[in-house]
XYZ file of C-alpha atoms in Angstrom:
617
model
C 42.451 100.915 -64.091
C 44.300 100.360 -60.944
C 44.354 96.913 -58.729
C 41.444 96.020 -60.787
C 42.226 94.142 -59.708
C 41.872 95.069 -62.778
C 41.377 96.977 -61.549
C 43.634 97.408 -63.544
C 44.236 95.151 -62.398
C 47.653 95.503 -62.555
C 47.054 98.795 -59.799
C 45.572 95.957 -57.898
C 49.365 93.972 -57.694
C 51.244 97.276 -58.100
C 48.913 97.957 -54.835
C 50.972 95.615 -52.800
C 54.290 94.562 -52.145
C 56.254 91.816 -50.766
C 56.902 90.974 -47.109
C 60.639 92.427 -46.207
C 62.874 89.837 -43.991
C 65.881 90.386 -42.094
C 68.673 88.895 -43.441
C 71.221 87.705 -41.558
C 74.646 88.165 -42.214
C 77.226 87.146 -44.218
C 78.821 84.471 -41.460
C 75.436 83.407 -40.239
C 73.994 82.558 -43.758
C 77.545 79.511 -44.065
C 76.099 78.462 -40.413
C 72.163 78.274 -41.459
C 69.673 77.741 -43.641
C 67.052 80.812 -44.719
C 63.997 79.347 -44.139
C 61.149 81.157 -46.802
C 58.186 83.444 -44.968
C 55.361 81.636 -43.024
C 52.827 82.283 -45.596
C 52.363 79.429 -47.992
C 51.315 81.234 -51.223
C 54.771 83.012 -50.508
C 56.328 81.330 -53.259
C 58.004 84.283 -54.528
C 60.860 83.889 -51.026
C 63.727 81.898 -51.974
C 65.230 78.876 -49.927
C 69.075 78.372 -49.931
C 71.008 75.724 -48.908
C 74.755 74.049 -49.044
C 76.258 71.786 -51.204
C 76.876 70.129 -48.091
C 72.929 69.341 -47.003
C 70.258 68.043 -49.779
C 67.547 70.528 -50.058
C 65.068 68.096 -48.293
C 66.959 67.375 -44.870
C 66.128 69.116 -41.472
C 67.358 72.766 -41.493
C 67.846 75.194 -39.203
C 65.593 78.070 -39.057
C 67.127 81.462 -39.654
C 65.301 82.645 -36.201
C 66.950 79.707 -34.210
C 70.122 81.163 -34.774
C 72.027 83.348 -32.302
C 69.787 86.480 -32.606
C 68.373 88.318 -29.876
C 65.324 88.182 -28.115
C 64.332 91.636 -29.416
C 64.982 90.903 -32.715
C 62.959 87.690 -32.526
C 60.595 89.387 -30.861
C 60.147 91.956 -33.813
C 60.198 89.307 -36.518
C 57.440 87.952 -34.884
C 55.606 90.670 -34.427
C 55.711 91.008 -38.214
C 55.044 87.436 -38.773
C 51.638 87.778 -36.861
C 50.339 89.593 -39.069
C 50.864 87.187 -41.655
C 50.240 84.158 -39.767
C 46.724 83.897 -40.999
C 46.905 84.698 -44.556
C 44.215 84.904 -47.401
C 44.451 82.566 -49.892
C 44.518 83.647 -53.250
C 40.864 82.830 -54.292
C 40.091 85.721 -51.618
C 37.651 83.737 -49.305
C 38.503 82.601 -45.753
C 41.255 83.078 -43.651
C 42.869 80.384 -41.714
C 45.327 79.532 -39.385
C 49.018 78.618 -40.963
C 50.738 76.779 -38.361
C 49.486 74.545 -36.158
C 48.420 76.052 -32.583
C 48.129 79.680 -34.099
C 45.297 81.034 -31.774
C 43.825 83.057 -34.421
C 43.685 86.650 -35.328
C 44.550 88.008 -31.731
C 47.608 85.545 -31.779
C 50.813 88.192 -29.575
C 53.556 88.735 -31.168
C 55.290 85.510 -28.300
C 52.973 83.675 -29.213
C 54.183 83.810 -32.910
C 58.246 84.028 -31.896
C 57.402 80.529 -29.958
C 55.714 78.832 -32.993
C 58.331 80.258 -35.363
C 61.061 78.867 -32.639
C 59.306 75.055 -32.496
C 58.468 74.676 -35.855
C 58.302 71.606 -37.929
C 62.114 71.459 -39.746
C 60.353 68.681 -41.747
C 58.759 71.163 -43.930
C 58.689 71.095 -47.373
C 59.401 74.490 -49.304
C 59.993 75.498 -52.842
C 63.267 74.623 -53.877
C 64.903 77.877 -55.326
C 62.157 79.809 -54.939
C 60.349 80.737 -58.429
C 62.593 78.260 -60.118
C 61.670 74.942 -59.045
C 60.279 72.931 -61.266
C 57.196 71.920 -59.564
C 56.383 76.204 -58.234
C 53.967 77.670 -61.268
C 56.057 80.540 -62.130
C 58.547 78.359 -63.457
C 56.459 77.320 -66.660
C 57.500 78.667 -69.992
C 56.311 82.307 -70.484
C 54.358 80.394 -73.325
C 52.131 78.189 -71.531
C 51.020 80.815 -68.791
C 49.808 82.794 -71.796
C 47.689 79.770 -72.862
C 46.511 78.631 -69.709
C 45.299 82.682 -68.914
C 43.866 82.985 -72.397
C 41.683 79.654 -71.412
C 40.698 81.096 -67.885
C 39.798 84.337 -69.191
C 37.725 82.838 -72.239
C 35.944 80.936 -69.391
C 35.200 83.871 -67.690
C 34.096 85.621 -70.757
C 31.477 82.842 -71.491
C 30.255 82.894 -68.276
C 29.391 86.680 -68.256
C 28.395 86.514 -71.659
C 25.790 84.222 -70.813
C 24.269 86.150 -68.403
C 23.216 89.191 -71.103
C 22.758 87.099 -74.491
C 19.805 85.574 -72.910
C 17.911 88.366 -73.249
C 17.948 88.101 -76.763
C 15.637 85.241 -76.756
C 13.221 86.840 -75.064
C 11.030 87.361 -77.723
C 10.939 84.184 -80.000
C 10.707 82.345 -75.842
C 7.490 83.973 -75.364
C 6.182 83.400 -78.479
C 6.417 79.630 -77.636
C 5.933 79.399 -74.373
C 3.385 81.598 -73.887
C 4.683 83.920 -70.947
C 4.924 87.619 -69.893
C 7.952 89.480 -70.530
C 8.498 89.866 -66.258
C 8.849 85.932 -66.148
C 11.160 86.026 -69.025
C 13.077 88.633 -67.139
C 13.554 86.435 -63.833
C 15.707 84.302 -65.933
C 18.778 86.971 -65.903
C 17.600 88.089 -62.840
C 18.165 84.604 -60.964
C 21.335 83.784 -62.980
C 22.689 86.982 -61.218
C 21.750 85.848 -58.213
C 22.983 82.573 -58.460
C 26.384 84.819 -59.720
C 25.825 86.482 -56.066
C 25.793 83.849 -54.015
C 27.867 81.023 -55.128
C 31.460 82.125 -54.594
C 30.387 82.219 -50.833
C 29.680 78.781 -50.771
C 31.611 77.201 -53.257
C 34.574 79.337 -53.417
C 36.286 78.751 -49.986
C 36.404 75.250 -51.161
C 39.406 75.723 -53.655
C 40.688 76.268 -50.168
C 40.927 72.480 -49.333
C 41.070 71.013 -53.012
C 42.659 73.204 -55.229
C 41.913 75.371 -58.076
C 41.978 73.032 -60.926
C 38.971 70.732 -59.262
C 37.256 73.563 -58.865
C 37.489 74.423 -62.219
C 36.184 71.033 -64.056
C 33.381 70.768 -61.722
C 32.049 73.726 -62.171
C 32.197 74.367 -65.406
C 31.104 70.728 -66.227
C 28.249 71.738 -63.936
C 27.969 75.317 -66.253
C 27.925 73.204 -69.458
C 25.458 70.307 -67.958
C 22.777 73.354 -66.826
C 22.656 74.412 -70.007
C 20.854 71.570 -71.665
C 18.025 72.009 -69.770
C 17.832 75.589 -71.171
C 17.647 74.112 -74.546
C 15.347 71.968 -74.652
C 13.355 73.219 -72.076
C 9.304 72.769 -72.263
C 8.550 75.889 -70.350
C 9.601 79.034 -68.754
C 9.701 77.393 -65.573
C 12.644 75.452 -66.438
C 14.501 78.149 -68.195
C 14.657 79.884 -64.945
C 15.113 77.011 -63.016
C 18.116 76.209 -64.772
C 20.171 79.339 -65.059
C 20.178 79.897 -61.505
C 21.922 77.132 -60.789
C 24.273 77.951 -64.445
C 24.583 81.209 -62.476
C 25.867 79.172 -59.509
C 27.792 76.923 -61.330
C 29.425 79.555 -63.466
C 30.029 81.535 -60.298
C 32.693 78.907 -59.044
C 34.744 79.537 -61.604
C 34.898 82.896 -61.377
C 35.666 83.302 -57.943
C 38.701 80.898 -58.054
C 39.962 81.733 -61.658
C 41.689 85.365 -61.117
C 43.588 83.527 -58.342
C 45.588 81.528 -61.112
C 46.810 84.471 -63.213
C 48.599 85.892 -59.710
C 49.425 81.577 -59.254
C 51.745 82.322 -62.681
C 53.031 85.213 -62.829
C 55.597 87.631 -60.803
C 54.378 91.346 -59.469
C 56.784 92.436 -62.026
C 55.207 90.497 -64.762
C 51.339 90.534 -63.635
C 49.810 93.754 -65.419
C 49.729 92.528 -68.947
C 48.567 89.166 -68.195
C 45.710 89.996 -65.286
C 44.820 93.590 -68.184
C 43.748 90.701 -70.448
C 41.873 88.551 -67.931
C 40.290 91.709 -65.965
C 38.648 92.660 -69.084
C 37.393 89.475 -70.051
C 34.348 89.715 -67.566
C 33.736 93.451 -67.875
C 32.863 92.866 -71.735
C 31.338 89.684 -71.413
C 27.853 91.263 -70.443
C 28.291 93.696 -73.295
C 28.838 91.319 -76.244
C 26.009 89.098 -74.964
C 23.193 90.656 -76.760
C 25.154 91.451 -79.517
C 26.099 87.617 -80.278
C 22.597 86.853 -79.315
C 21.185 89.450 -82.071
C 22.667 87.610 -84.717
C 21.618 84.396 -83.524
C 18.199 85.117 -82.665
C 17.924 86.799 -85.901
C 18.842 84.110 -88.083
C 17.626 80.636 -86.541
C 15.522 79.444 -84.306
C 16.261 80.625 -80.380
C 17.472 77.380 -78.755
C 20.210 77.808 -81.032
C 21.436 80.315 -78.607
C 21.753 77.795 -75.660
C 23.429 75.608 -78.675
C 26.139 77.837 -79.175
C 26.818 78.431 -75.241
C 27.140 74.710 -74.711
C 29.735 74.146 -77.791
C 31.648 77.176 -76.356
C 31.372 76.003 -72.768
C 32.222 72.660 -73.815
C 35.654 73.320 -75.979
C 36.479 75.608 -72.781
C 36.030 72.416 -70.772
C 37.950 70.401 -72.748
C 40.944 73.200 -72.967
C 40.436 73.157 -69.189
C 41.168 69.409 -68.147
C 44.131 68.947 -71.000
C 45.917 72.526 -70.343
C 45.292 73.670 -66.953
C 47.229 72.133 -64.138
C 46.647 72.661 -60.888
C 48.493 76.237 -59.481
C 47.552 76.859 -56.286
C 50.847 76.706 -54.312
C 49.708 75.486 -51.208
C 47.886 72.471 -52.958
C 51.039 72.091 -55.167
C 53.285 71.855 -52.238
C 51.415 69.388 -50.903
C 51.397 66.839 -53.510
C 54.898 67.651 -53.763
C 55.286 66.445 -49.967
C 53.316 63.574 -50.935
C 55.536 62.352 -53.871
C 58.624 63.344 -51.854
C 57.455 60.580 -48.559
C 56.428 58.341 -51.350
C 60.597 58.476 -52.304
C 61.853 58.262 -49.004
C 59.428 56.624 -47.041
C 59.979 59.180 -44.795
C 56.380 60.329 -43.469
C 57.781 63.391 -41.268
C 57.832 65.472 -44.705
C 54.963 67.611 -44.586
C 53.344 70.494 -46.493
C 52.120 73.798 -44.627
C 49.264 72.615 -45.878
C 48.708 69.327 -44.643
C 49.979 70.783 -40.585
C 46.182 73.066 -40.094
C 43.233 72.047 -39.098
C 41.366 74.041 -41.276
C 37.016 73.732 -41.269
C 35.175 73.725 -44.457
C 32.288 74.710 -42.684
C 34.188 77.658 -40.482
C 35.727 78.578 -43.403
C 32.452 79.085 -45.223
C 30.725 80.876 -42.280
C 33.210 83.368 -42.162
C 33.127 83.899 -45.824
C 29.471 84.545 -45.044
C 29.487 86.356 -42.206
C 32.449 89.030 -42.734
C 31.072 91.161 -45.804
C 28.238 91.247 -43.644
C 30.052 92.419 -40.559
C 31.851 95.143 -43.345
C 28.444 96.793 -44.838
C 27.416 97.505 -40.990
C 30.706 98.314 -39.920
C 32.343 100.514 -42.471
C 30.617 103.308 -43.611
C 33.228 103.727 -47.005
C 32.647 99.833 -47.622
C 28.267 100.551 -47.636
C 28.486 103.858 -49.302
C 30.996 102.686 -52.418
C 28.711 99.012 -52.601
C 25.878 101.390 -53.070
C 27.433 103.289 -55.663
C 29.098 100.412 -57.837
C 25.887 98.003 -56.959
C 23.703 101.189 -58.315
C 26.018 101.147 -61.851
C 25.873 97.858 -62.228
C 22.565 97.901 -61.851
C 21.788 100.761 -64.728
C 23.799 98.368 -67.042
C 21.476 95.422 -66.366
C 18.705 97.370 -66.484
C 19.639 98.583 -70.123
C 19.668 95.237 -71.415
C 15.729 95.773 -71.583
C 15.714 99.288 -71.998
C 18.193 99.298 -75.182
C 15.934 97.199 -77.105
C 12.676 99.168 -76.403
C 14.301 102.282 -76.902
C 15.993 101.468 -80.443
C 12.710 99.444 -81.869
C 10.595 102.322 -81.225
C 12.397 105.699 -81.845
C 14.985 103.862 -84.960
C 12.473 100.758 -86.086
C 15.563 98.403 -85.229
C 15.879 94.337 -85.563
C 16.720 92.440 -83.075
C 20.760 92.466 -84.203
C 20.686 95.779 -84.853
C 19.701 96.237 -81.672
C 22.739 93.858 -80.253
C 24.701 96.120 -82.109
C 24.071 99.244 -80.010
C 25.516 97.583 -76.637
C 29.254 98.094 -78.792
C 29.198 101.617 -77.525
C 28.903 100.467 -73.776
C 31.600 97.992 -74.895
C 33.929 100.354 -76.906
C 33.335 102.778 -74.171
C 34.712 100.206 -71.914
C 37.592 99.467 -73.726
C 38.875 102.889 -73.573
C 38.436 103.641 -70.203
C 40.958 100.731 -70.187
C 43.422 102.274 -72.036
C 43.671 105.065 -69.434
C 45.456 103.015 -66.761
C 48.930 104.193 -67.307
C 47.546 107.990 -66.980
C 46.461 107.021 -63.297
C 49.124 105.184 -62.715
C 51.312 108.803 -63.131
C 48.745 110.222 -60.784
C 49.435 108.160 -58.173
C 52.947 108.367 -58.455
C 52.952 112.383 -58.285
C 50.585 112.452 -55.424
C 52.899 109.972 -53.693
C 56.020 112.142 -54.454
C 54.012 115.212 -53.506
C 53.406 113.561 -49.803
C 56.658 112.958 -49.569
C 58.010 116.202 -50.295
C 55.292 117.386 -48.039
C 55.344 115.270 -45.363
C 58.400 113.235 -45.644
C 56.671 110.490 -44.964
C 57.671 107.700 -47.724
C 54.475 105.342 -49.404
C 51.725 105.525 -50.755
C 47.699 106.125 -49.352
C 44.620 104.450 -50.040
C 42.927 107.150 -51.369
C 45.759 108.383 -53.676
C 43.170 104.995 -55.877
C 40.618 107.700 -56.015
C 41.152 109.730 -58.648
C 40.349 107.132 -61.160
C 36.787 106.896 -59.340
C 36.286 110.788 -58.963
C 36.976 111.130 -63.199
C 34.809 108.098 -63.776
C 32.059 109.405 -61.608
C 32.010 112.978 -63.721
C 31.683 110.640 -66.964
C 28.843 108.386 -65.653
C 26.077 111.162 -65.716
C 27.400 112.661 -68.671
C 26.461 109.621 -70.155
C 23.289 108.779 -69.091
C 21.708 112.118 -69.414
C 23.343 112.057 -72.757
C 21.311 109.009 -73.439
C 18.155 110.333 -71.407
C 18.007 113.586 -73.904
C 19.060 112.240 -77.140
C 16.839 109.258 -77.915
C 14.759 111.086 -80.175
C 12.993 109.538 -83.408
C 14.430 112.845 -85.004
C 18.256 112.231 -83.642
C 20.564 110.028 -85.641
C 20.350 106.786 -83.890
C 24.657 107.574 -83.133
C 24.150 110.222 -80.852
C 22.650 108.127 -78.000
C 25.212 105.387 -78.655
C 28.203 107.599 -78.080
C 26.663 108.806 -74.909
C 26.316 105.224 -73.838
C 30.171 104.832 -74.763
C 30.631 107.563 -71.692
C 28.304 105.497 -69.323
C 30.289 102.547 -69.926
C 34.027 103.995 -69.567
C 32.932 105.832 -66.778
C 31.344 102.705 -65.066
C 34.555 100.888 -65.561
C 36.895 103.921 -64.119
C 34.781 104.022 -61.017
C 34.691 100.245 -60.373
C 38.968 100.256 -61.249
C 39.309 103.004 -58.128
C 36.379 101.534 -56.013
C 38.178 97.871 -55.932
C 41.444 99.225 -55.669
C 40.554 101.889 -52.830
C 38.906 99.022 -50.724
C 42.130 96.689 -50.919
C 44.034 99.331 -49.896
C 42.257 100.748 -47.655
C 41.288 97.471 -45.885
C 44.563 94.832 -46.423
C 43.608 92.447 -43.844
C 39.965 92.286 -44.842
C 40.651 92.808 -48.262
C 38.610 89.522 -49.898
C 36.059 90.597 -47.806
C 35.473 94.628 -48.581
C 35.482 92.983 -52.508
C 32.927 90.088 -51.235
C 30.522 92.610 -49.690
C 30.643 94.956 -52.709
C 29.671 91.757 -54.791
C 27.098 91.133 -52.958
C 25.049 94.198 -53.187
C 25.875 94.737 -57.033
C 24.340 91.452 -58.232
C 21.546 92.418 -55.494
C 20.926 95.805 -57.360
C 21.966 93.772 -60.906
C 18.882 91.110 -60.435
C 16.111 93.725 -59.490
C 16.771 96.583 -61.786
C 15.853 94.793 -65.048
C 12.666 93.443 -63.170
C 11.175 97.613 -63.442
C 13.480 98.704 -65.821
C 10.543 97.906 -68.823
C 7.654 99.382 -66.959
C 9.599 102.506 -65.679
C 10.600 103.438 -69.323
C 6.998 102.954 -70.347
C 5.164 105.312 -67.818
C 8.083 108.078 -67.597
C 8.679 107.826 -71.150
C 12.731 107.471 -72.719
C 13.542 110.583 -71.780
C 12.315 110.740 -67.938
C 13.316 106.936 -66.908
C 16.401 107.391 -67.840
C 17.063 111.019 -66.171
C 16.052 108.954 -63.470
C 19.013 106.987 -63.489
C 21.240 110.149 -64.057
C 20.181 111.867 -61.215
C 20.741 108.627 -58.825
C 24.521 108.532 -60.258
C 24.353 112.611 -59.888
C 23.856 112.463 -56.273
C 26.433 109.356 -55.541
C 29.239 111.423 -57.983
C 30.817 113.091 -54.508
C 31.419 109.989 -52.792
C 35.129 109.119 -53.928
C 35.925 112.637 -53.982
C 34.718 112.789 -49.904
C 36.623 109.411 -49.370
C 39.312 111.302 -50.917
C 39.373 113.818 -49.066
C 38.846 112.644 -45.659
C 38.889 108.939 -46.219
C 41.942 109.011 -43.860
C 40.240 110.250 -40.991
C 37.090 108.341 -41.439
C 39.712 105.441 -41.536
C 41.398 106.266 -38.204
C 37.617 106.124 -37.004
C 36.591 102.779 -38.031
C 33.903 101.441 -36.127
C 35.366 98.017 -36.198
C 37.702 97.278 -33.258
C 39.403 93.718 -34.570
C 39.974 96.128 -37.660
C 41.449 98.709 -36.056
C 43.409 96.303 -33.784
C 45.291 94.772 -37.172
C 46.051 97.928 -38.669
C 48.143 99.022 -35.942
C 50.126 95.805 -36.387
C 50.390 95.687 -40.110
C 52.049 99.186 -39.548
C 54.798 97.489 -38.329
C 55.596 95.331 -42.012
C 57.163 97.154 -44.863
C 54.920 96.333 -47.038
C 51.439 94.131 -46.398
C 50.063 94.161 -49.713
C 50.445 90.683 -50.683
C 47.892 89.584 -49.298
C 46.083 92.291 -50.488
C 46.921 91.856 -53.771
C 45.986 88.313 -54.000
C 42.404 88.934 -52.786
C 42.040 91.487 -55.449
C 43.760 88.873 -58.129
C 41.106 86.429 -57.322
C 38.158 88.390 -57.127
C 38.683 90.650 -60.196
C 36.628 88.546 -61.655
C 33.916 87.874 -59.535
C 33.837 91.882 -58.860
C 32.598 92.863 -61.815
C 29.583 90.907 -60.786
């Protein structure tokens, strides 16, 4: 699984690197101070300082020294780059110092900010190791605190798919057609869609852990109304705005696990989180079978809000607040409570920074992506059309296995484990691409001699998991036969689902890679049009099945993942060229500067950190 983020999520950290500084020599470092990169989520730069001079007073920046124009001039250039960088939820990009002029800021521009800046600037002390920096908690309680984020996330998912469970004791009462019932998950994905947009960018201002208990106070709050609801009506009313609410918390909570932990030390940890929302929509209906089987349906919105509740709880006690920027600034604040001194100031608290700016342009960038970039449209399409075929089985699964196999309802939840196990697999064959990547990197060297890595080297997971998606399905299509042990269909479902997976790992990874400056946005606009394609599939998915019959609807589906297999193989293939074609000129203008850094991928891979959740939907 590579970035994914997950994308393997480890590939999506092991995707990037860390900014490379000059260092100044040996005599200069006893004459100055290193001042840590411009960036404030750089928290993995360490400060020094002398015996001589407390950590806190004025220092001397290591560019105000006696270097030369040129170099300054280079540093800056490099610094540019950087000066507006993503923060780690992955929405909106702002300026970091104050009287940046933006995106098109010149490398003198930068070299006269870096010159004049604020020495009153409060930095982590030590790097990694001060007390009040994130990645100096016990390896213990980062293990806790990602356990409870990705349990969140989990619940969240899951509670998009176990609805449909309750579809058929809900009618019963209520009264209604199965397409109104179906709006319900339809609308919560929606809400799933189109939340982070607006409610994401504001972990930008606040923080991650506010973020957190409002939401999912709001999550657990929504559901009551689902419980006791009188009608239909209400049931749909309120799970699009649980999908909103729920949709907060995923789009801030990958951000934390990257908040915690090293490069070095982020693929186990962000493994277990990425996989926490990939399952969550398969175990729904499972949990949901057994419910719905056994007591009385409401008893399924019972057991989301204990669940979501406990979580909450877990939340407010055990998860602190981790987002550097916002943790630097309350450590400015507690430092010019001590000294009176009201000069000391966080990066933070120097921008200007809009809410409503910031939202617009979290709005208005995937946008500008989908019509720019052909990749970006043509991979959305693919992933949005998988992720679609999943939803859509949700109603197809239980129609299929009533009629051909005379299952109950949690038998029925029981066939979504192949999707699941299928899932888990695919999983398991990260390290395998990891190897890949490394030979085809050692190849271009030896080829080339040209040192690193390309964007499309992410591929290969994408081209092997597009071969396995219509094995699956036509698997499925040909194989749900009264006469066929009910097994056979399940294991080809197994192949749908690892497949799905190994194409969304090298999709997410390709597009931070391929697009490091616009990385949070390439992931945004994939979103986007999966939950799009998510919410309407389900809502023919029933009535498709029933005029083409089993075997025909889902051939259907094969033959629209048959046509889409090529596309990471083309991307590929010529990706590269089509890159060094983009149709977007600001785009093109920032790649030819973030040529000039060693290594840009930390912004990169915080984007994909903090939307490896929120991809999957």
């Amino acid at each position: 699984m590579g970035e994914s983020n997950i994308c393997s999520v480890s590939p999506a950290a092991e995707a990037v690197g860390r900014e490379v500084e000059n260092r100044p020599s040996m005599d200069e470092e006893k004459r100055s101070i290193n001042r840590p990169s411009t960036s404030y989520s750089s928290s993995s730069t360490t400060d020094a300082h002398t015996d001589s001079m407390p950590y806190y007073a004025p220092v001397i920046g290591r560019n105000q020294t006696n270097n030369t124009s040129n170099s300054i001039r280079a540093t800056a250039s490099r610094r540019s780059s950087l000066s507006r960088t993503r923060s780690q939820n992955g929405f909106g990009v702002e300026d970091l110092e104050t009287g940046s002029t933006g995106e098109d800021a010149s490398a003198e521009d930068a070299a006269q900010r870096m010159a004049s800046k604020d020495l009153y600037e409060v930095r982590w002390e030590n790097g990694d190791k001060d007390p009040m920096n994130p990645r100096s908690m016990s390896t213990a309680r980062k293990w806790i605190i990602t356990g409870i984020v990705s349990f969140g996330s989990l619940s969240v998912t899951c509670a998009s798919s176990i609805y449909v469970s309750t579809y058929t004791q809900m009618e019963a009462e209520f009264g209604n057609e199965r397409m109104m019932s179906t709006l319900g998950l339809s609308f919560f994905v929606l809400g799933i869609a189109f939340g982070p947009a607006f409610l994401g960018p504001l972990s930008e201002f606040y923080g991650r852990r506010p973020i957190y208990i409002a939401s999912f106070a709001l999550f657990v709050i929504w559901l009551i109304p689902e419980a006791v609801a009188k009608n239909i009506r209400t049931i749909i009313a309120g799970r699009m705005f649980d999908g909103l609410a729920g949709s907060a918390f995923l789009s801030v909570s990958g951000g934390t696990v990257g908040d915690m932990f090293t490069q070095e030390k982020l693929a186990a940890p962000m493994m277990l989180f990425s996989l926490a929302p990939f399952l969550g929509p398969s175990i729904g209906p499972l949990i949901g079978g057994f419910i719905n089987s056994n007591v009385y349906w409401r008893w399924t919105y019972y057991v989301l809000l204990i669940w979501a509740a406990l979580l909450l709880v877990a939340i407010f006690f055990f998860v602190p607040e981790t987002y550097h920027p916002v943790v630097l600034m309350n450590k400015a604040r507690a430092f010019r409570k001590s000294t009176g001194d009201s000069r000391w100031k966080a990066p933070m608290e120097k921008t200007n920074k809009s809410i409503v700016r910031t939202i617009g342009r979290s709005l208005l960038r995937p946008i500008q992506m989908l019509v720019f970039e052909s990749m970006v449209l043509l991979l959305c399409i693919y992933t949005a059309v998988l992720l679609g075929i999943l939803y859509l089985f949700f109603g197809a699964f239980p129609l299929v296995f009533r009629t051909n196999h005379g299952f109950t309802l949690w038998q029925v939840g029981l066939t979504f484990l192949g999707i699941f196990v299928g899932m888990i697999l695919g999983a398991a064959t990260d390290p395998i691409w990891g190897r890949i990547r490394n030979q085809l990197i050692a190849k271009k060297e030896a080829e080339t001699g040209e040192v690193g890595s390309e964007p499309e080297f992410r591929l290969p997971v994408a081209i092997a998991g597009g071969f396995l998606v219509p094995v699956g399905v036509f698997w499925f299509a040909w194989t749900t036969m009264p006469e066929v042990h009910w097994i056979v269909p399940i294991i080809g479902s197994a192949f749908f689902g690892a497949g799905t997976l190994l194409v969304f790992t090298g999709v997410f990874t390709f597009l931070v890679d391929a697009y490091p400056l616009y990385a949070a946005s390439a992931l945004s606009a994939n979103a986007l049009v999966r939950c799009s394609f998510a919410a309407i599939f389900p809502l023919f998915g029933e009535q498709m099945y029933k005029r083409l019959g089993y075997q025909w609807a889902t051939s259907v589906l094969g033959f629209l993942t048959l046509v889409m297999m090529p596309f990471p193989y083309i991307f590929f293939r010529y990706g590269k060229k089509i890159r060094g074609r983009t149709d977007n000129p600001r785009a093109a203008r920032h790649e030819q500067v973030l040529r000039l850094e060693q290594d840009v991928g930390s912004d990169a891979a915080a984007a994909a950190q903090s939307n490896l959740c929120f991809s999957w939907f």
